[in-house]
């Protein structure tokens, strides 16, 4: 593991725990993993407890109410086996192993990924928690310049610290925004009052791109007739146009904001 995560997140010094290793055996036992889940862990080479953000280590207040019991945010550092592409599968499994919100820092060769899991109280089982949302960047090259603004946005002092929920939700939003870096070519930023619209457009884009992927897979099936293939091609083009239109809207929001920032700097 060679990524300088400390310089990315810039957590208070007290939050770092020295990279204590978590063995697969201990994880499997404490999380009561199934045999299949234990085999999934073989796609991971090493797991470390990287940091713990609490009121005591960061002076950020916990969130304890009817829906949440967030007194700790756990950061885990995960080295994948080889250049494994199973980052999403491993991240989802690890998020489910801990009752606290978790941030998973994954390394696979020269590629990295950041995954954030949000948890709340279970409405079905008293005293239990459930992971209700997981956002992941997917793999990207750690020296990809397009991702530098995203990595800069993860710094502790750049995020809200009303309480631990506001902090982890902000991290999750940063990760969600990062998924448009590849189609846009840059990390999207906008005015605060445009944030909801921007996130809505990003959700639209991901849904539209998902439709393109499904239709493309259907068209590539061996049993597709020429007539069916032609119809699917038309549907793919329509979905691709929707993707392009959404990207243009996202770019417009970001360009308007950057234009106002540049104007203010003059």
PDB file of C-alpha atoms in Angstrom:
ATOM      1  CA  UNK A   1       0.000   0.000   0.000  1.00  0.00           C
ATOM      2  CA  UNK A   2       1.592   3.255  -1.094  1.00  0.00           C
ATOM      3  CA  UNK A   3      -1.182   5.861  -1.423  1.00  0.00           C
ATOM      4  CA  UNK A   4      -0.703   8.822   0.922  1.00  0.00           C
ATOM      5  CA  UNK A   5      -4.246   8.829   2.295  1.00  0.00           C
ATOM      6  CA  UNK A   6      -3.280  10.899   5.326  1.00  0.00           C
ATOM      7  CA  UNK A   7      -2.376  13.792   3.035  1.00  0.00           C
ATOM      8  CA  UNK A   8      -5.724  13.398   1.236  1.00  0.00           C
ATOM      9  CA  UNK A   9      -8.112  13.338   4.194  1.00  0.00           C
ATOM     10  CA  UNK A  10      -6.026  15.511   6.540  1.00  0.00           C
ATOM     11  CA  UNK A  11      -7.828  14.173   9.596  1.00  0.00           C
ATOM     12  CA  UNK A  12      -6.899  15.394  13.083  1.00  0.00           C
ATOM     13  CA  UNK A  13      -3.778  13.558  14.218  1.00  0.00           C
ATOM     14  CA  UNK A  14      -5.641  11.830  17.046  1.00  0.00           C
ATOM     15  CA  UNK A  15      -7.915  10.082  14.536  1.00  0.00           C
ATOM     16  CA  UNK A  16      -5.163   7.911  13.034  1.00  0.00           C
ATOM     17  CA  UNK A  17      -4.737   4.490  14.613  1.00  0.00           C
ATOM     18  CA  UNK A  18      -1.464   3.352  13.044  1.00  0.00           C
ATOM     19  CA  UNK A  19      -2.774   1.012  10.381  1.00  0.00           C
ATOM     20  CA  UNK A  20      -3.673  -1.917  12.646  1.00  0.00           C
ATOM     21  CA  UNK A  21      -4.277  -5.009  10.511  1.00  0.00           C
ATOM     22  CA  UNK A  22      -7.682  -6.702  10.575  1.00  0.00           C
ATOM     23  CA  UNK A  23      -7.298 -10.365   9.667  1.00  0.00           C
ATOM     24  CA  UNK A  24      -9.836 -12.158   7.502  1.00  0.00           C
ATOM     25  CA  UNK A  25     -10.367 -14.701  10.265  1.00  0.00           C
ATOM     26  CA  UNK A  26     -11.271 -12.064  12.837  1.00  0.00           C
ATOM     27  CA  UNK A  27     -13.486 -10.194  10.368  1.00  0.00           C
ATOM     28  CA  UNK A  28     -15.307 -13.378   9.337  1.00  0.00           C
ATOM     29  CA  UNK A  29     -15.905 -14.373  12.953  1.00  0.00           C
ATOM     30  CA  UNK A  30     -17.083 -11.007  14.288  1.00  0.00           C
ATOM     31  CA  UNK A  31     -19.278 -10.248  11.275  1.00  0.00           C
ATOM     32  CA  UNK A  32     -20.546 -13.851  11.098  1.00  0.00           C
ATOM     33  CA  UNK A  33     -19.836 -14.075   7.376  1.00  0.00           C
ATOM     34  CA  UNK A  34     -21.163 -16.916   5.246  1.00  0.00           C
ATOM     35  CA  UNK A  35     -18.820 -19.299   3.444  1.00  0.00           C
ATOM     36  CA  UNK A  36     -19.447 -17.436   0.188  1.00  0.00           C
ATOM     37  CA  UNK A  37     -18.635 -14.086   1.813  1.00  0.00           C
ATOM     38  CA  UNK A  38     -15.468 -15.570   3.297  1.00  0.00           C
ATOM     39  CA  UNK A  39     -14.392 -16.671  -0.185  1.00  0.00           C
ATOM     40  CA  UNK A  40     -15.101 -13.163  -1.464  1.00  0.00           C
ATOM     41  CA  UNK A  41     -12.540 -11.865   1.044  1.00  0.00           C
ATOM     42  CA  UNK A  42      -9.862 -13.792  -0.907  1.00  0.00           C
ATOM     43  CA  UNK A  43     -10.079 -10.990  -3.487  1.00  0.00           C
ATOM     44  CA  UNK A  44      -8.631  -8.739  -0.790  1.00  0.00           C
ATOM     45  CA  UNK A  45      -4.960  -9.017   0.171  1.00  0.00           C
ATOM     46  CA  UNK A  46      -4.851  -6.878   3.310  1.00  0.00           C
ATOM     47  CA  UNK A  47      -7.240  -4.814   5.441  1.00  0.00           C
ATOM     48  CA  UNK A  48      -6.168  -2.170   7.945  1.00  0.00           C
ATOM     49  CA  UNK A  49      -7.970   0.014  10.452  1.00  0.00           C
ATOM     50  CA  UNK A  50      -6.776   3.391   9.188  1.00  0.00           C
ATOM     51  CA  UNK A  51      -8.576   5.991  11.318  1.00  0.00           C
ATOM     52  CA  UNK A  52     -11.470   6.579  13.682  1.00  0.00           C
ATOM     53  CA  UNK A  53     -13.337   9.885  13.698  1.00  0.00           C
ATOM     54  CA  UNK A  54     -15.222  10.504  16.940  1.00  0.00           C
ATOM     55  CA  UNK A  55     -15.984  13.459  19.189  1.00  0.00           C
ATOM     56  CA  UNK A  56     -12.840  12.588  21.131  1.00  0.00           C
ATOM     57  CA  UNK A  57     -10.527  12.422  18.135  1.00  0.00           C
ATOM     58  CA  UNK A  58     -12.007  15.244  16.057  1.00  0.00           C
ATOM     59  CA  UNK A  59     -14.299  17.356  18.302  1.00  0.00           C
ATOM     60  CA  UNK A  60     -17.165  16.631  15.857  1.00  0.00           C
ATOM     61  CA  UNK A  61     -20.389  15.900  17.732  1.00  0.00           C
ATOM     62  CA  UNK A  62     -22.129  12.531  17.382  1.00  0.00           C
ATOM     63  CA  UNK A  63     -25.650  12.212  15.951  1.00  0.00           C
ATOM     64  CA  UNK A  64     -27.952  10.224  18.219  1.00  0.00           C
ATOM     65  CA  UNK A  65     -31.705  10.344  17.634  1.00  0.00           C
ATOM     66  CA  UNK A  66     -34.566   8.062  16.604  1.00  0.00           C
ATOM     67  CA  UNK A  67     -33.004   7.365  13.199  1.00  0.00           C
ATOM     68  CA  UNK A  68     -29.266   7.480  13.849  1.00  0.00           C
ATOM     69  CA  UNK A  69     -26.714   6.408  16.408  1.00  0.00           C
ATOM     70  CA  UNK A  70     -23.529   7.735  14.843  1.00  0.00           C
ATOM     71  CA  UNK A  71     -20.783   8.157  17.392  1.00  0.00           C
ATOM     72  CA  UNK A  72     -17.948   6.833  15.241  1.00  0.00           C
ATOM     73  CA  UNK A  73     -16.895   6.952  11.586  1.00  0.00           C
ATOM     74  CA  UNK A  74     -14.420   4.217  10.693  1.00  0.00           C
ATOM     75  CA  UNK A  75     -11.822   4.494   7.931  1.00  0.00           C
ATOM     76  CA  UNK A  76     -10.490   1.211   6.502  1.00  0.00           C
ATOM     77  CA  UNK A  77      -7.568   0.791   4.144  1.00  0.00           C
ATOM     78  CA  UNK A  78      -7.906  -2.158   1.795  1.00  0.00           C
ATOM     79  CA  UNK A  79      -5.285  -3.615  -0.536  1.00  0.00           C
ATOM     80  CA  UNK A  80      -6.874  -5.714  -3.260  1.00  0.00           C
ATOM     81  CA  UNK A  81      -5.340  -8.971  -4.447  1.00  0.00           C
ATOM     82  CA  UNK A  82      -3.343  -8.091  -7.568  1.00  0.00           C
ATOM     83  CA  UNK A  83      -5.186  -5.659  -9.852  1.00  0.00           C
ATOM     84  CA  UNK A  84      -8.563  -7.052  -8.830  1.00  0.00           C
ATOM     85  CA  UNK A  85     -11.613  -5.391 -10.338  1.00  0.00           C
ATOM     86  CA  UNK A  86     -13.852  -6.625  -7.508  1.00  0.00           C
ATOM     87  CA  UNK A  87     -13.668  -3.325  -5.621  1.00  0.00           C
ATOM     88  CA  UNK A  88     -17.433  -2.769  -5.478  1.00  0.00           C
ATOM     89  CA  UNK A  89     -18.117  -6.311  -4.263  1.00  0.00           C
ATOM     90  CA  UNK A  90     -15.463  -6.080  -1.540  1.00  0.00           C
ATOM     91  CA  UNK A  91     -16.561  -2.587  -0.492  1.00  0.00           C
ATOM     92  CA  UNK A  92     -20.206  -3.592  -0.078  1.00  0.00           C
ATOM     93  CA  UNK A  93     -19.196  -6.629   1.946  1.00  0.00           C
ATOM     94  CA  UNK A  94     -16.929  -4.584   4.239  1.00  0.00           C
ATOM     95  CA  UNK A  95     -19.508  -1.834   4.762  1.00  0.00           C
ATOM     96  CA  UNK A  96     -21.935  -4.465   5.990  1.00  0.00           C
ATOM     97  CA  UNK A  97     -19.454  -5.814   8.536  1.00  0.00           C
ATOM     98  CA  UNK A  98     -19.509  -2.696  10.727  1.00  0.00           C
ATOM     99  CA  UNK A  99     -22.398  -1.003  12.546  1.00  0.00           C
ATOM    100  CA  UNK A 100     -20.814   2.408  12.024  1.00  0.00           C
ATOM    101  CA  UNK A 101     -20.620   4.509   8.867  1.00  0.00           C
ATOM    102  CA  UNK A 102     -17.450   3.434   7.048  1.00  0.00           C
ATOM    103  CA  UNK A 103     -15.050   4.922   4.526  1.00  0.00           C
ATOM    104  CA  UNK A 104     -13.072   2.330   2.586  1.00  0.00           C
ATOM    105  CA  UNK A 105      -9.836   3.307   0.851  1.00  0.00           C
ATOM    106  CA  UNK A 106      -9.018   0.678  -1.761  1.00  0.00           C
ATOM    107  CA  UNK A 107      -5.799   0.132  -3.665  1.00  0.00           C
ATOM    108  CA  UNK A 108      -5.371  -2.193  -6.638  1.00  0.00           C
ATOM    109  CA  UNK A 109      -1.966  -1.789  -8.249  1.00  0.00           C
ATOM    110  CA  UNK A 110      -1.755   1.798  -9.521  1.00  0.00           C
ATOM    111  CA  UNK A 111      -5.514   2.245  -9.154  1.00  0.00           C
ATOM    112  CA  UNK A 112      -7.451   3.460  -6.144  1.00  0.00           C
ATOM    113  CA  UNK A 113     -11.094   3.805  -5.128  1.00  0.00           C
ATOM    114  CA  UNK A 114     -13.003   5.470  -2.308  1.00  0.00           C
ATOM    115  CA  UNK A 115     -16.244   4.022  -1.000  1.00  0.00           C
ATOM    116  CA  UNK A 116     -18.550   5.518   1.640  1.00  0.00           C
ATOM    117  CA  UNK A 117     -21.246   3.534   3.451  1.00  0.00           C
ATOM    118  CA  UNK A 118     -24.015   5.279   5.423  1.00  0.00           C
ATOM    119  CA  UNK A 119     -25.816   3.473   8.223  1.00  0.00           C
ATOM    120  CA  UNK A 120     -28.872   4.145  10.396  1.00  0.00           C
ATOM    121  CA  UNK A 121     -30.877   2.410  13.075  1.00  0.00           C
ATOM    122  CA  UNK A 122     -32.842  -0.626  11.902  1.00  0.00           C
ATOM    123  CA  UNK A 123     -36.613  -0.157  12.012  1.00  0.00           C
ATOM    124  CA  UNK A 124     -37.109  -3.923  12.063  1.00  0.00           C
ATOM    125  CA  UNK A 125     -34.627  -5.055  14.727  1.00  0.00           C
ATOM    126  CA  UNK A 126     -34.087  -3.166  17.947  1.00  0.00           C
ATOM    127  CA  UNK A 127     -30.430  -2.288  18.585  1.00  0.00           C
ATOM    128  CA  UNK A 128     -29.327  -3.185  15.050  1.00  0.00           C
ATOM    129  CA  UNK A 129     -28.119  -0.902  12.272  1.00  0.00           C
ATOM    130  CA  UNK A 130     -28.479  -1.162   8.502  1.00  0.00           C
ATOM    131  CA  UNK A 131     -26.363   0.187   5.658  1.00  0.00           C
ATOM    132  CA  UNK A 132     -28.815   2.224   3.602  1.00  0.00           C
ATOM    133  CA  UNK A 133     -26.517   3.799   1.021  1.00  0.00           C
ATOM    134  CA  UNK A 134     -23.124   3.035  -0.499  1.00  0.00           C
ATOM    135  CA  UNK A 135     -21.362   5.404  -2.890  1.00  0.00           C
ATOM    136  CA  UNK A 136     -18.140   4.408  -4.651  1.00  0.00           C
ATOM    137  CA  UNK A 137     -15.853   6.163  -7.095  1.00  0.00           C
ATOM    138  CA  UNK A 138     -14.887   2.989  -8.913  1.00  0.00           C
ATOM    139  CA  UNK A 139     -11.231   2.488  -9.751  1.00  0.00           C
ATOM    140  CA  UNK A 140      -9.154   5.349 -11.106  1.00  0.00           C
ATOM    141  CA  UNK A 141      -5.447   6.036 -11.532  1.00  0.00           C
ATOM    142  CA  UNK A 142      -4.041   7.721  -8.441  1.00  0.00           C
ATOM    143  CA  UNK A 143      -2.039  10.136 -10.621  1.00  0.00           C
ATOM    144  CA  UNK A 144      -4.984  11.060 -12.885  1.00  0.00           C
ATOM    145  CA  UNK A 145      -4.983  14.875 -12.769  1.00  0.00           C
ATOM    146  CA  UNK A 146      -8.738  15.025 -13.390  1.00  0.00           C
ATOM    147  CA  UNK A 147      -9.315  13.519  -9.936  1.00  0.00           C
ATOM    148  CA  UNK A 148      -7.122  15.967  -7.994  1.00  0.00           C
ATOM    149  CA  UNK A 149      -9.973  18.434  -7.243  1.00  0.00           C
ATOM    150  CA  UNK A 150     -12.061  15.510  -6.006  1.00  0.00           C
ATOM    151  CA  UNK A 151      -9.288  14.264  -3.722  1.00  0.00           C
ATOM    152  CA  UNK A 152      -8.750  17.830  -2.483  1.00  0.00           C
ATOM    153  CA  UNK A 153     -12.458  18.039  -1.610  1.00  0.00           C
ATOM    154  CA  UNK A 154     -12.083  15.147   0.869  1.00  0.00           C
ATOM    155  CA  UNK A 155      -9.883  17.133   3.269  1.00  0.00           C
ATOM    156  CA  UNK A 156     -11.378  17.266   6.765  1.00  0.00           C
ATOM    157  CA  UNK A 157     -11.476  21.055   7.020  1.00  0.00           C
ATOM    158  CA  UNK A 158     -13.262  21.351   3.642  1.00  0.00           C
ATOM    159  CA  UNK A 159     -16.311  19.428   4.883  1.00  0.00           C
ATOM    160  CA  UNK A 160     -19.180  20.383   7.212  1.00  0.00           C
ATOM    161  CA  UNK A 161     -18.713  19.368  10.845  1.00  0.00           C
ATOM    162  CA  UNK A 162     -22.081  20.134  12.401  1.00  0.00           C
ATOM    163  CA  UNK A 163     -22.062  16.522  13.545  1.00  0.00           C
ATOM    164  CA  UNK A 164     -20.747  13.173  12.312  1.00  0.00           C
ATOM    165  CA  UNK A 165     -23.787  12.656  10.076  1.00  0.00           C
ATOM    166  CA  UNK A 166     -23.199  15.927   8.226  1.00  0.00           C
ATOM    167  CA  UNK A 167     -19.537  14.985   7.807  1.00  0.00           C
ATOM    168  CA  UNK A 168     -20.111  11.478   6.433  1.00  0.00           C
ATOM    169  CA  UNK A 169     -22.970  12.634   4.192  1.00  0.00           C
ATOM    170  CA  UNK A 170     -20.693  15.300   2.698  1.00  0.00           C
ATOM    171  CA  UNK A 171     -18.020  12.668   2.008  1.00  0.00           C
ATOM    172  CA  UNK A 172     -20.670  10.530   0.334  1.00  0.00           C
ATOM    173  CA  UNK A 173     -21.771  13.441  -1.860  1.00  0.00           C
ATOM    174  CA  UNK A 174     -18.179  14.107  -2.953  1.00  0.00           C
ATOM    175  CA  UNK A 175     -17.871  10.476  -4.029  1.00  0.00           C
ATOM    176  CA  UNK A 176     -21.179  10.642  -5.903  1.00  0.00           C
ATOM    177  CA  UNK A 177     -20.023  13.762  -7.779  1.00  0.00           C
ATOM    178  CA  UNK A 178     -16.751  12.057  -8.704  1.00  0.00           C
ATOM    179  CA  UNK A 179     -18.521   9.467 -10.846  1.00  0.00           C
ATOM    180  CA  UNK A 180     -19.114  12.069 -13.563  1.00  0.00           C
ATOM    181  CA  UNK A 181     -15.427  12.944 -13.878  1.00  0.00           C
ATOM    182  CA  UNK A 182     -14.856  10.501 -16.743  1.00  0.00           C
ATOM    183  CA  UNK A 183     -17.780  11.633 -18.949  1.00  0.00           C
ATOM    184  CA  UNK A 184     -17.289  15.308 -18.075  1.00  0.00           C
ATOM    185  CA  UNK A 185     -13.503  15.402 -18.004  1.00  0.00           C
ATOM    186  CA  UNK A 186     -13.524  17.348 -14.723  1.00  0.00           C
ATOM    187  CA  UNK A 187     -14.861  17.213 -11.154  1.00  0.00           C
ATOM    188  CA  UNK A 188     -18.211  19.044 -11.083  1.00  0.00           C
ATOM    189  CA  UNK A 189     -18.636  22.002  -8.752  1.00  0.00           C
ATOM    190  CA  UNK A 190     -21.535  24.430  -8.576  1.00  0.00           C
ATOM    191  CA  UNK A 191     -23.142  27.151  -6.480  1.00  0.00           C
ATOM    192  CA  UNK A 192     -24.684  25.893  -3.202  1.00  0.00           C
ATOM    193  CA  UNK A 193     -28.224  26.635  -4.397  1.00  0.00           C
ATOM    194  CA  UNK A 194     -27.625  24.487  -7.506  1.00  0.00           C
ATOM    195  CA  UNK A 195     -26.353  21.458  -5.572  1.00  0.00           C
ATOM    196  CA  UNK A 196     -29.716  19.652  -5.466  1.00  0.00           C
ATOM    197  CA  UNK A 197     -30.234  20.161  -9.200  1.00  0.00           C
ATOM    198  CA  UNK A 198     -26.699  18.976  -9.961  1.00  0.00           C
ATOM    199  CA  UNK A 199     -27.142  15.807  -7.902  1.00  0.00           C
ATOM    200  CA  UNK A 200     -30.481  15.184  -9.607  1.00  0.00           C
ATOM    201  CA  UNK A 201     -28.880  15.477 -13.039  1.00  0.00           C
ATOM    202  CA  UNK A 202     -26.096  13.120 -11.995  1.00  0.00           C
ATOM    203  CA  UNK A 203     -28.721  10.583 -10.884  1.00  0.00           C
ATOM    204  CA  UNK A 204     -30.449  11.034 -14.261  1.00  0.00           C
ATOM    205  CA  UNK A 205     -27.196  10.488 -16.113  1.00  0.00           C
ATOM    206  CA  UNK A 206     -26.365   7.307 -14.207  1.00  0.00           C
ATOM    207  CA  UNK A 207     -29.855   5.937 -14.853  1.00  0.00           C
ATOM    208  CA  UNK A 208     -29.609   6.796 -18.566  1.00  0.00           C
ATOM    209  CA  UNK A 209     -26.119   5.326 -18.885  1.00  0.00           C
ATOM    210  CA  UNK A 210     -27.349   2.205 -17.116  1.00  0.00           C
ATOM    211  CA  UNK A 211     -30.088   1.893 -19.742  1.00  0.00           C
ATOM    212  CA  UNK A 212     -27.464   2.197 -22.505  1.00  0.00           C
ATOM    213  CA  UNK A 213     -25.413  -0.570 -20.913  1.00  0.00           C
ATOM    214  CA  UNK A 214     -28.411  -2.901 -20.567  1.00  0.00           C
ATOM    215  CA  UNK A 215     -29.573  -2.328 -24.139  1.00  0.00           C
ATOM    216  CA  UNK A 216     -26.045  -2.815 -25.476  1.00  0.00           C
ATOM    217  CA  UNK A 217     -25.761  -6.113 -23.627  1.00  0.00           C
ATOM    218  CA  UNK A 218     -29.122  -7.230 -25.025  1.00  0.00           C
ATOM    219  CA  UNK A 219     -28.053  -6.350 -28.574  1.00  0.00           C
ATOM    220  CA  UNK A 220     -24.845  -8.364 -28.201  1.00  0.00           C
ATOM    221  CA  UNK A 221     -26.706 -11.542 -27.232  1.00  0.00           C
ATOM    222  CA  UNK A 222     -26.204 -14.469 -29.618  1.00  0.00           C
ATOM    223  CA  UNK A 223     -29.916 -15.067 -30.188  1.00  0.00           C
ATOM    224  CA  UNK A 224     -30.813 -11.506 -31.264  1.00  0.00           C
ATOM    225  CA  UNK A 225     -32.351 -11.358 -34.739  1.00  0.00           C
ATOM    226  CA  UNK A 226     -31.313  -8.660 -37.262  1.00  0.00           C
ATOM    227  CA  UNK A 227     -34.694  -6.960 -36.816  1.00  0.00           C
ATOM    228  CA  UNK A 228     -34.392  -6.952 -33.022  1.00  0.00           C
ATOM    229  CA  UNK A 229     -30.818  -5.690 -33.312  1.00  0.00           C
ATOM    230  CA  UNK A 230     -31.949  -2.748 -35.443  1.00  0.00           C
ATOM    231  CA  UNK A 231     -34.659  -1.821 -32.947  1.00  0.00           C
ATOM    232  CA  UNK A 232     -32.240  -2.054 -30.053  1.00  0.00           C
ATOM    233  CA  UNK A 233     -29.728   0.109 -31.918  1.00  0.00           C
ATOM    234  CA  UNK A 234     -32.368   2.851 -32.252  1.00  0.00           C
ATOM    235  CA  UNK A 235     -33.180   2.631 -28.538  1.00  0.00           C
ATOM    236  CA  UNK A 236     -29.466   2.807 -27.691  1.00  0.00           C
ATOM    237  CA  UNK A 237     -29.019   5.933 -29.795  1.00  0.00           C
ATOM    238  CA  UNK A 238     -32.003   7.564 -28.093  1.00  0.00           C
ATOM    239  CA  UNK A 239     -30.616   6.726 -24.650  1.00  0.00           C
ATOM    240  CA  UNK A 240     -27.164   7.997 -25.656  1.00  0.00           C
ATOM    241  CA  UNK A 241     -28.693  11.295 -26.799  1.00  0.00           C
ATOM    242  CA  UNK A 242     -30.371  11.612 -23.403  1.00  0.00           C
ATOM    243  CA  UNK A 243     -26.995  11.020 -21.748  1.00  0.00           C
ATOM    244  CA  UNK A 244     -25.392  13.688 -23.910  1.00  0.00           C
ATOM    245  CA  UNK A 245     -28.165  16.186 -23.144  1.00  0.00           C
ATOM    246  CA  UNK A 246     -27.813  15.587 -19.415  1.00  0.00           C
ATOM    247  CA  UNK A 247     -24.047  16.050 -19.595  1.00  0.00           C
ATOM    248  CA  UNK A 248     -24.598  19.379 -21.378  1.00  0.00           C
ATOM    249  CA  UNK A 249     -26.894  20.501 -18.538  1.00  0.00           C
ATOM    250  CA  UNK A 250     -24.326  19.479 -15.930  1.00  0.00           C
ATOM    251  CA  UNK A 251     -21.592  21.335 -17.800  1.00  0.00           C
ATOM    252  CA  UNK A 252     -23.803  24.425 -17.997  1.00  0.00           C
ATOM    253  CA  UNK A 253     -24.331  24.509 -14.217  1.00  0.00           C
ATOM    254  CA  UNK A 254     -20.617  24.052 -13.553  1.00  0.00           C
ATOM    255  CA  UNK A 255     -19.501  26.548 -16.194  1.00  0.00           C
ATOM    256  CA  UNK A 256     -21.896  29.188 -14.849  1.00  0.00           C
ATOM    257  CA  UNK A 257     -20.464  28.756 -11.367  1.00  0.00           C
ATOM    258  CA  UNK A 258     -16.841  28.815 -12.526  1.00  0.00           C
ATOM    259  CA  UNK A 259     -17.560  31.878 -14.643  1.00  0.00           C
ATOM    260  CA  UNK A 260     -18.914  33.721 -11.613  1.00  0.00           C
ATOM    261  CA  UNK A 261     -15.904  32.663  -9.550  1.00  0.00           C
ATOM    262  CA  UNK A 262     -13.472  33.876 -12.210  1.00  0.00           C
ATOM    263  CA  UNK A 263     -15.381  37.132 -12.543  1.00  0.00           C
ATOM    264  CA  UNK A 264     -15.166  37.677  -8.792  1.00  0.00           C
ATOM    265  CA  UNK A 265     -11.407  37.121  -8.852  1.00  0.00           C
ATOM    266  CA  UNK A 266     -10.841  39.999 -11.260  1.00  0.00           C
TER     267      UNK A 266
END
